[in-house]
PDB file of C-alpha atoms in Angstrom:
ATOM      1  CA  MET A   1      60.046 105.536 148.260  1.00 85.00           C
ATOM      2  CA  LYS A   2      56.647 106.430 149.697  1.00 92.00           C
ATOM      3  CA  CYS A   3      54.597 108.888 147.633  1.00 94.00           C
ATOM      4  CA  PRO A   4      53.860 112.120 149.574  1.00 95.00           C
ATOM      5  CA  TYR A   5      50.466 112.375 147.778  1.00 96.00           C
ATOM      6  CA  CYS A   6      48.945 108.862 147.913  1.00 96.00           C
ATOM      7  CA  ALA A   7      51.323 106.979 150.201  1.00 95.00           C
ATOM      8  CA  TYR A   8      51.955 104.317 147.551  1.00 96.00           C
ATOM      9  CA  LEU A   9      55.371 102.612 148.179  1.00 95.00           C
ATOM     10  CA  GLU A  10      56.769 102.384 144.700  1.00 95.00           C
ATOM     11  CA  SER A  11      57.966 105.055 142.411  1.00 96.00           C
ATOM     12  CA  LYS A  12      60.378 105.370 139.416  1.00 96.00           C
ATOM     13  CA  VAL A  13      63.353 107.722 139.164  1.00 96.00           C
ATOM     14  CA  ILE A  14      63.003 110.108 136.289  1.00 96.00           C
ATOM     15  CA  ASP A  15      66.160 112.222 136.812  1.00 95.00           C
ATOM     16  CA  SER A  16      69.220 112.175 139.167  1.00 93.00           C
ATOM     17  CA  ARG A  17      71.787 114.858 139.597  1.00 92.00           C
ATOM     18  CA  PRO A  18      74.300 115.928 142.175  1.00 89.00           C
ATOM     19  CA  ALA A  19      73.371 118.795 144.495  1.00 82.00           C
ATOM     20  CA  GLU A  20      75.228 120.866 147.123  1.00 72.00           C
ATOM     21  CA  GLU A  21      78.680 120.403 145.562  1.00 70.00           C
ATOM     22  CA  GLY A  22      78.272 116.674 145.135  1.00 71.00           C
ATOM     23  CA  SER A  23      77.548 115.784 148.778  1.00 72.00           C
ATOM     24  CA  THR A  24      73.881 115.194 147.997  1.00 86.00           C
ATOM     25  CA  ILE A  25      71.932 113.500 145.178  1.00 92.00           C
ATOM     26  CA  ARG A  26      68.715 115.083 144.023  1.00 93.00           C
ATOM     27  CA  ARG A  27      66.255 112.576 142.453  1.00 95.00           C
ATOM     28  CA  ARG A  28      63.100 113.454 140.601  1.00 96.00           C
ATOM     29  CA  ARG A  29      60.515 110.650 141.069  1.00 97.00           C
ATOM     30  CA  GLU A  30      57.149 109.635 139.673  1.00 97.00           C
ATOM     31  CA  CYS A  31      54.638 107.632 141.757  1.00 97.00           C
ATOM     32  CA  LEU A  32      53.526 104.474 139.877  1.00 96.00           C
ATOM     33  CA  ALA A  33      49.999 104.675 141.287  1.00 97.00           C
ATOM     34  CA  CYS A  34      48.874 108.388 141.050  1.00 97.00           C
ATOM     35  CA  ARG A  35      51.573 109.513 138.464  1.00 97.00           C
ATOM     36  CA  LYS A  36      52.418 112.643 140.481  1.00 97.00           C
ATOM     37  CA  ARG A  37      55.981 113.739 140.633  1.00 97.00           C
ATOM     38  CA  PHE A  38      58.097 114.578 143.673  1.00 96.00           C
ATOM     39  CA  THR A  39      61.708 115.233 144.558  1.00 95.00           C
ATOM     40  CA  THR A  40      63.869 113.326 147.076  1.00 94.00           C
ATOM     41  CA  TYR A  41      67.399 114.051 148.339  1.00 90.00           C
ATOM     42  CA  GLU A  42      69.986 111.392 149.281  1.00 89.00           C
ATOM     43  CA  ILE A  43      72.570 112.528 151.761  1.00 82.00           C
ATOM     44  CA  MET A  44      75.698 110.577 152.659  1.00 74.00           C
ATOM     45  CA  GLU A  45      75.445 109.525 156.239  1.00 71.00           C
ATOM     46  CA  ARG A  46      78.451 110.870 158.272  1.00 72.00           C
ATOM     47  CA  LEU A  47      79.409 109.114 161.401  1.00 76.00           C
ATOM     48  CA  PRO A  48      79.995 111.407 164.340  1.00 86.00           C
ATOM     49  CA  LEU A  49      83.635 112.196 165.184  1.00 91.00           C
ATOM     50  CA  VAL A  50      84.575 112.810 168.799  1.00 94.00           C
ATOM     51  CA  VAL A  51      87.560 115.004 169.630  1.00 95.00           C
ATOM     52  CA  VAL A  52      89.483 114.091 172.795  1.00 95.00           C
ATOM     53  CA  LYS A  53      91.002 117.264 174.262  1.00 93.00           C
ATOM     54  CA  ARG A  54      94.262 117.514 176.196  1.00 88.00           C
ATOM     55  CA  ASP A  55      92.423 117.565 179.498  1.00 93.00           C
ATOM     56  CA  GLY A  56      90.677 114.308 178.583  1.00 93.00           C
ATOM     57  CA  SER A  57      87.180 115.881 177.834  1.00 95.00           C
ATOM     58  CA  ARG A  58      85.431 114.928 174.722  1.00 95.00           C
ATOM     59  CA  GLN A  59      83.344 117.001 172.255  1.00 95.00           C
ATOM     60  CA  SER A  60      81.963 116.702 168.774  1.00 93.00           C
ATOM     61  CA  PHE A  61      84.249 117.486 165.880  1.00 93.00           C
ATOM     62  CA  ASP A  62      83.677 120.992 164.598  1.00 92.00           C
ATOM     63  CA  ARG A  63      85.387 121.927 161.260  1.00 90.00           C
ATOM     64  CA  VAL A  64      84.608 125.611 162.040  1.00 93.00           C
ATOM     65  CA  LYS A  65      87.166 125.524 164.831  1.00 94.00           C
ATOM     66  CA  ILE A  66      89.820 124.349 162.284  1.00 95.00           C
ATOM     67  CA  ILE A  67      88.897 127.119 159.865  1.00 94.00           C
ATOM     68  CA  ASN A  68      89.076 129.727 162.638  1.00 95.00           C
ATOM     69  CA  GLY A  69      92.516 128.556 163.665  1.00 94.00           C
ATOM     70  CA  LEU A  70      93.668 128.637 160.075  1.00 95.00           C
ATOM     71  CA  VAL A  71      92.193 132.126 159.465  1.00 95.00           C
ATOM     72  CA  ARG A  72      93.946 133.470 162.550  1.00 94.00           C
ATOM     73  CA  ALA A  73      97.317 131.920 161.493  1.00 94.00           C
ATOM     74  CA  CYS A  74      96.907 133.265 157.961  1.00 94.00           C
ATOM     75  CA  GLU A  75      95.933 136.793 158.922  1.00 94.00           C
ATOM     76  CA  LYS A  76      97.648 139.341 156.693  1.00 93.00           C
ATOM     77  CA  ARG A  77      99.078 136.559 154.561  1.00 94.00           C
ATOM     78  CA  PRO A  78      98.381 135.800 150.949  1.00 95.00           C
ATOM     79  CA  VAL A  79      96.077 132.920 151.821  1.00 95.00           C
ATOM     80  CA  THR A  80      92.398 133.067 150.901  1.00 94.00           C
ATOM     81  CA  TYR A  81      89.423 132.017 153.053  1.00 94.00           C
ATOM     82  CA  SER A  82      88.595 129.376 150.426  1.00 93.00           C
ATOM     83  CA  GLN A  83      92.074 127.877 150.782  1.00 95.00           C
ATOM     84  CA  CYS A  84      91.478 127.600 154.539  1.00 94.00           C
ATOM     85  CA  GLU A  85      88.073 125.959 153.918  1.00 93.00           C
ATOM     86  CA  ALA A  86      89.757 123.558 151.479  1.00 93.00           C
ATOM     87  CA  VAL A  87      92.305 122.510 154.135  1.00 94.00           C
ATOM     88  CA  ALA A  88      89.487 122.009 156.703  1.00 93.00           C
ATOM     89  CA  ASP A  89      87.566 119.918 154.098  1.00 90.00           C
ATOM     90  CA  GLU A  90      90.643 117.830 153.369  1.00 92.00           C
ATOM     91  CA  ILE A  91      91.178 117.137 157.042  1.00 94.00           C
ATOM     92  CA  GLU A  92      87.575 116.299 157.641  1.00 90.00           C
ATOM     93  CA  THR A  93      87.476 113.980 154.731  1.00 87.00           C
ATOM     94  CA  GLU A  94      90.603 112.223 155.931  1.00 91.00           C
ATOM     95  CA  LEU A  95      89.120 111.847 159.464  1.00 91.00           C
ATOM     96  CA  GLN A  96      85.747 110.578 158.128  1.00 85.00           C
ATOM     97  CA  SER A  97      87.478 107.911 156.040  1.00 85.00           C
ATOM     98  CA  ALA A  98      89.529 106.672 158.947  1.00 85.00           C
ATOM     99  CA  LEU A  99      88.238 103.837 161.028  1.00 81.00           C
ATOM    100  CA  GLU A 100      88.671 105.639 164.318  1.00 86.00           C
ATOM    101  CA  ARG A 101      85.688 107.628 165.611  1.00 89.00           C
ATOM    102  CA  GLU A 102      87.737 109.366 168.275  1.00 93.00           C
ATOM    103  CA  ILE A 103      90.761 111.645 167.432  1.00 95.00           C
ATOM    104  CA  THR A 104      92.899 113.719 169.736  1.00 95.00           C
ATOM    105  CA  THR A 105      93.420 117.474 169.336  1.00 93.00           C
ATOM    106  CA  THR A 106      97.153 116.660 169.033  1.00 90.00           C
ATOM    107  CA  GLU A 107      96.458 114.578 165.891  1.00 94.00           C
ATOM    108  CA  ILE A 108      94.275 117.293 164.394  1.00 95.00           C
ATOM    109  CA  GLY A 109      96.880 119.924 165.186  1.00 92.00           C
ATOM    110  CA  GLU A 110      99.620 117.905 163.420  1.00 91.00           C
ATOM    111  CA  MET A 111      97.330 117.434 160.408  1.00 95.00           C
ATOM    112  CA  VAL A 112      96.737 121.274 160.269  1.00 95.00           C
ATOM    113  CA  MET A 113     100.470 122.037 160.679  1.00 91.00           C
ATOM    114  CA  SER A 114     101.490 119.602 157.891  1.00 91.00           C
ATOM    115  CA  ARG A 115      99.109 121.339 155.487  1.00 94.00           C
ATOM    116  CA  LEU A 116      99.995 124.847 156.594  1.00 93.00           C
ATOM    117  CA  LYS A 117     103.668 124.148 156.160  1.00 88.00           C
ATOM    118  CA  LYS A 118     102.983 123.630 152.424  1.00 90.00           C
ATOM    119  CA  LEU A 119     100.506 126.544 152.139  1.00 93.00           C
ATOM    120  CA  ASP A 120     102.330 129.314 153.963  1.00 91.00           C
ATOM    121  CA  GLU A 121     105.419 129.060 156.110  1.00 87.00           C
ATOM    122  CA  VAL A 122     104.750 132.193 158.132  1.00 90.00           C
ATOM    123  CA  ALA A 123     101.225 130.986 158.883  1.00 92.00           C
ATOM    124  CA  TYR A 124     102.690 127.569 159.797  1.00 87.00           C
ATOM    125  CA  VAL A 125     105.111 129.135 162.356  1.00 87.00           C
ATOM    126  CA  ARG A 126     102.255 131.245 163.826  1.00 88.00           C
ATOM    127  CA  PHE A 127     100.021 128.196 164.272  1.00 90.00           C
ATOM    128  CA  ALA A 128     102.860 126.118 165.687  1.00 84.00           C
ATOM    129  CA  SER A 129     103.791 128.766 168.195  1.00 81.00           C
ATOM    130  CA  VAL A 130     100.243 128.774 169.600  1.00 81.00           C
ATOM    131  CA  TYR A 131      99.613 125.029 169.204  1.00 78.00           C
ATOM    132  CA  ARG A 132     102.898 123.787 170.551  1.00 74.00           C
ATOM    133  CA  GLN A 133     102.843 126.470 173.228  1.00 74.00           C
ATOM    134  CA  PHE A 134     106.398 127.670 172.773  1.00 73.00           C
ATOM    135  CA  LYS A 135     107.713 128.569 176.190  1.00 71.00           C
ATOM    136  CA  ASP A 136     110.643 130.683 175.176  1.00 74.00           C
ATOM    137  CA  ILE A 137     112.599 132.038 172.189  1.00 78.00           C
ATOM    138  CA  ASN A 138     114.918 128.941 172.111  1.00 78.00           C
ATOM    139  CA  THR A 139     111.903 126.585 171.406  1.00 78.00           C
ATOM    140  CA  PHE A 140     110.759 128.985 168.778  1.00 76.00           C
ATOM    141  CA  MET A 141     114.193 129.078 167.161  1.00 81.00           C
ATOM    142  CA  GLU A 142     114.402 125.293 167.209  1.00 81.00           C
ATOM    143  CA  GLU A 143     111.206 125.102 165.168  1.00 78.00           C
ATOM    144  CA  LEU A 144     112.501 127.781 162.685  1.00 80.00           C
ATOM    145  CA  THR A 145     115.780 125.871 162.350  1.00 85.00           C
ATOM    146  CA  LYS A 146     113.865 122.662 161.625  1.00 82.00           C
ATOM    147  CA  LEU A 147     111.736 124.446 159.067  1.00 79.00           C
ATOM    148  CA  LEU A 148     114.817 125.878 157.307  1.00 82.00           C
ATOM    149  CA  GLY A 149     116.451 122.444 157.311  1.00 82.00           C
ATOM    150  CA  ASP A 150     113.407 120.934 155.755  1.00 80.00           C
ATOM    151  CA  LYS A 151     113.422 123.641 153.105  1.00 78.00           C
ATOM    152  CA  ALA A 152     117.108 123.163 152.331  1.00 77.00           C
ATOM    153  CA  GLN A 153     116.583 119.383 152.000  1.00 79.00           C
ATOM    154  CA  GLU A 154     113.667 120.002 149.562  1.00 78.00           C
ATOM    155  CA  ALA A 155     115.911 122.285 147.504  1.00 78.00           C
ATOM    156  CA  GLN A 156     118.627 119.598 147.291  1.00 80.00           C
ATOM    157  CA  GLU A 157     116.074 116.969 146.150  1.00 80.00           C
ATOM    158  CA  SER A 158     114.778 119.253 143.370  1.00 70.00           C
TER     159      SER A 158
END
């Protein structure tokens, strides 16, 4: 690491600690030539994710869009903003660890719905009604029936 004071290329690490909730490492260093101390930060490099929309267009992944969709679905429900952020973080982490750099909005929507189903069933139905674009009451009822069937199956397994 190059010293910001004398430009010497070698330094020793005096202290290391996590910063910004563990996503960054803060290192306190001392230059081996001038003995001055300075701080560096190591940040994990994230590869860009590209989202392929239904119309075929592409755009950069934006976790804020996931959070906004979750907040809208969870409006007036006992779900906190931090829970919505946690779901978005979980999805982003899963996408970052996958080998694919492109993901469809359909895949992201399914990931959101599977987590919402566990978090709050009413929010799940709200999100599904917009995401799956229910065309009529019958489609809506089919989704509710499927949800009730899943819940009954879980009760039998318990």
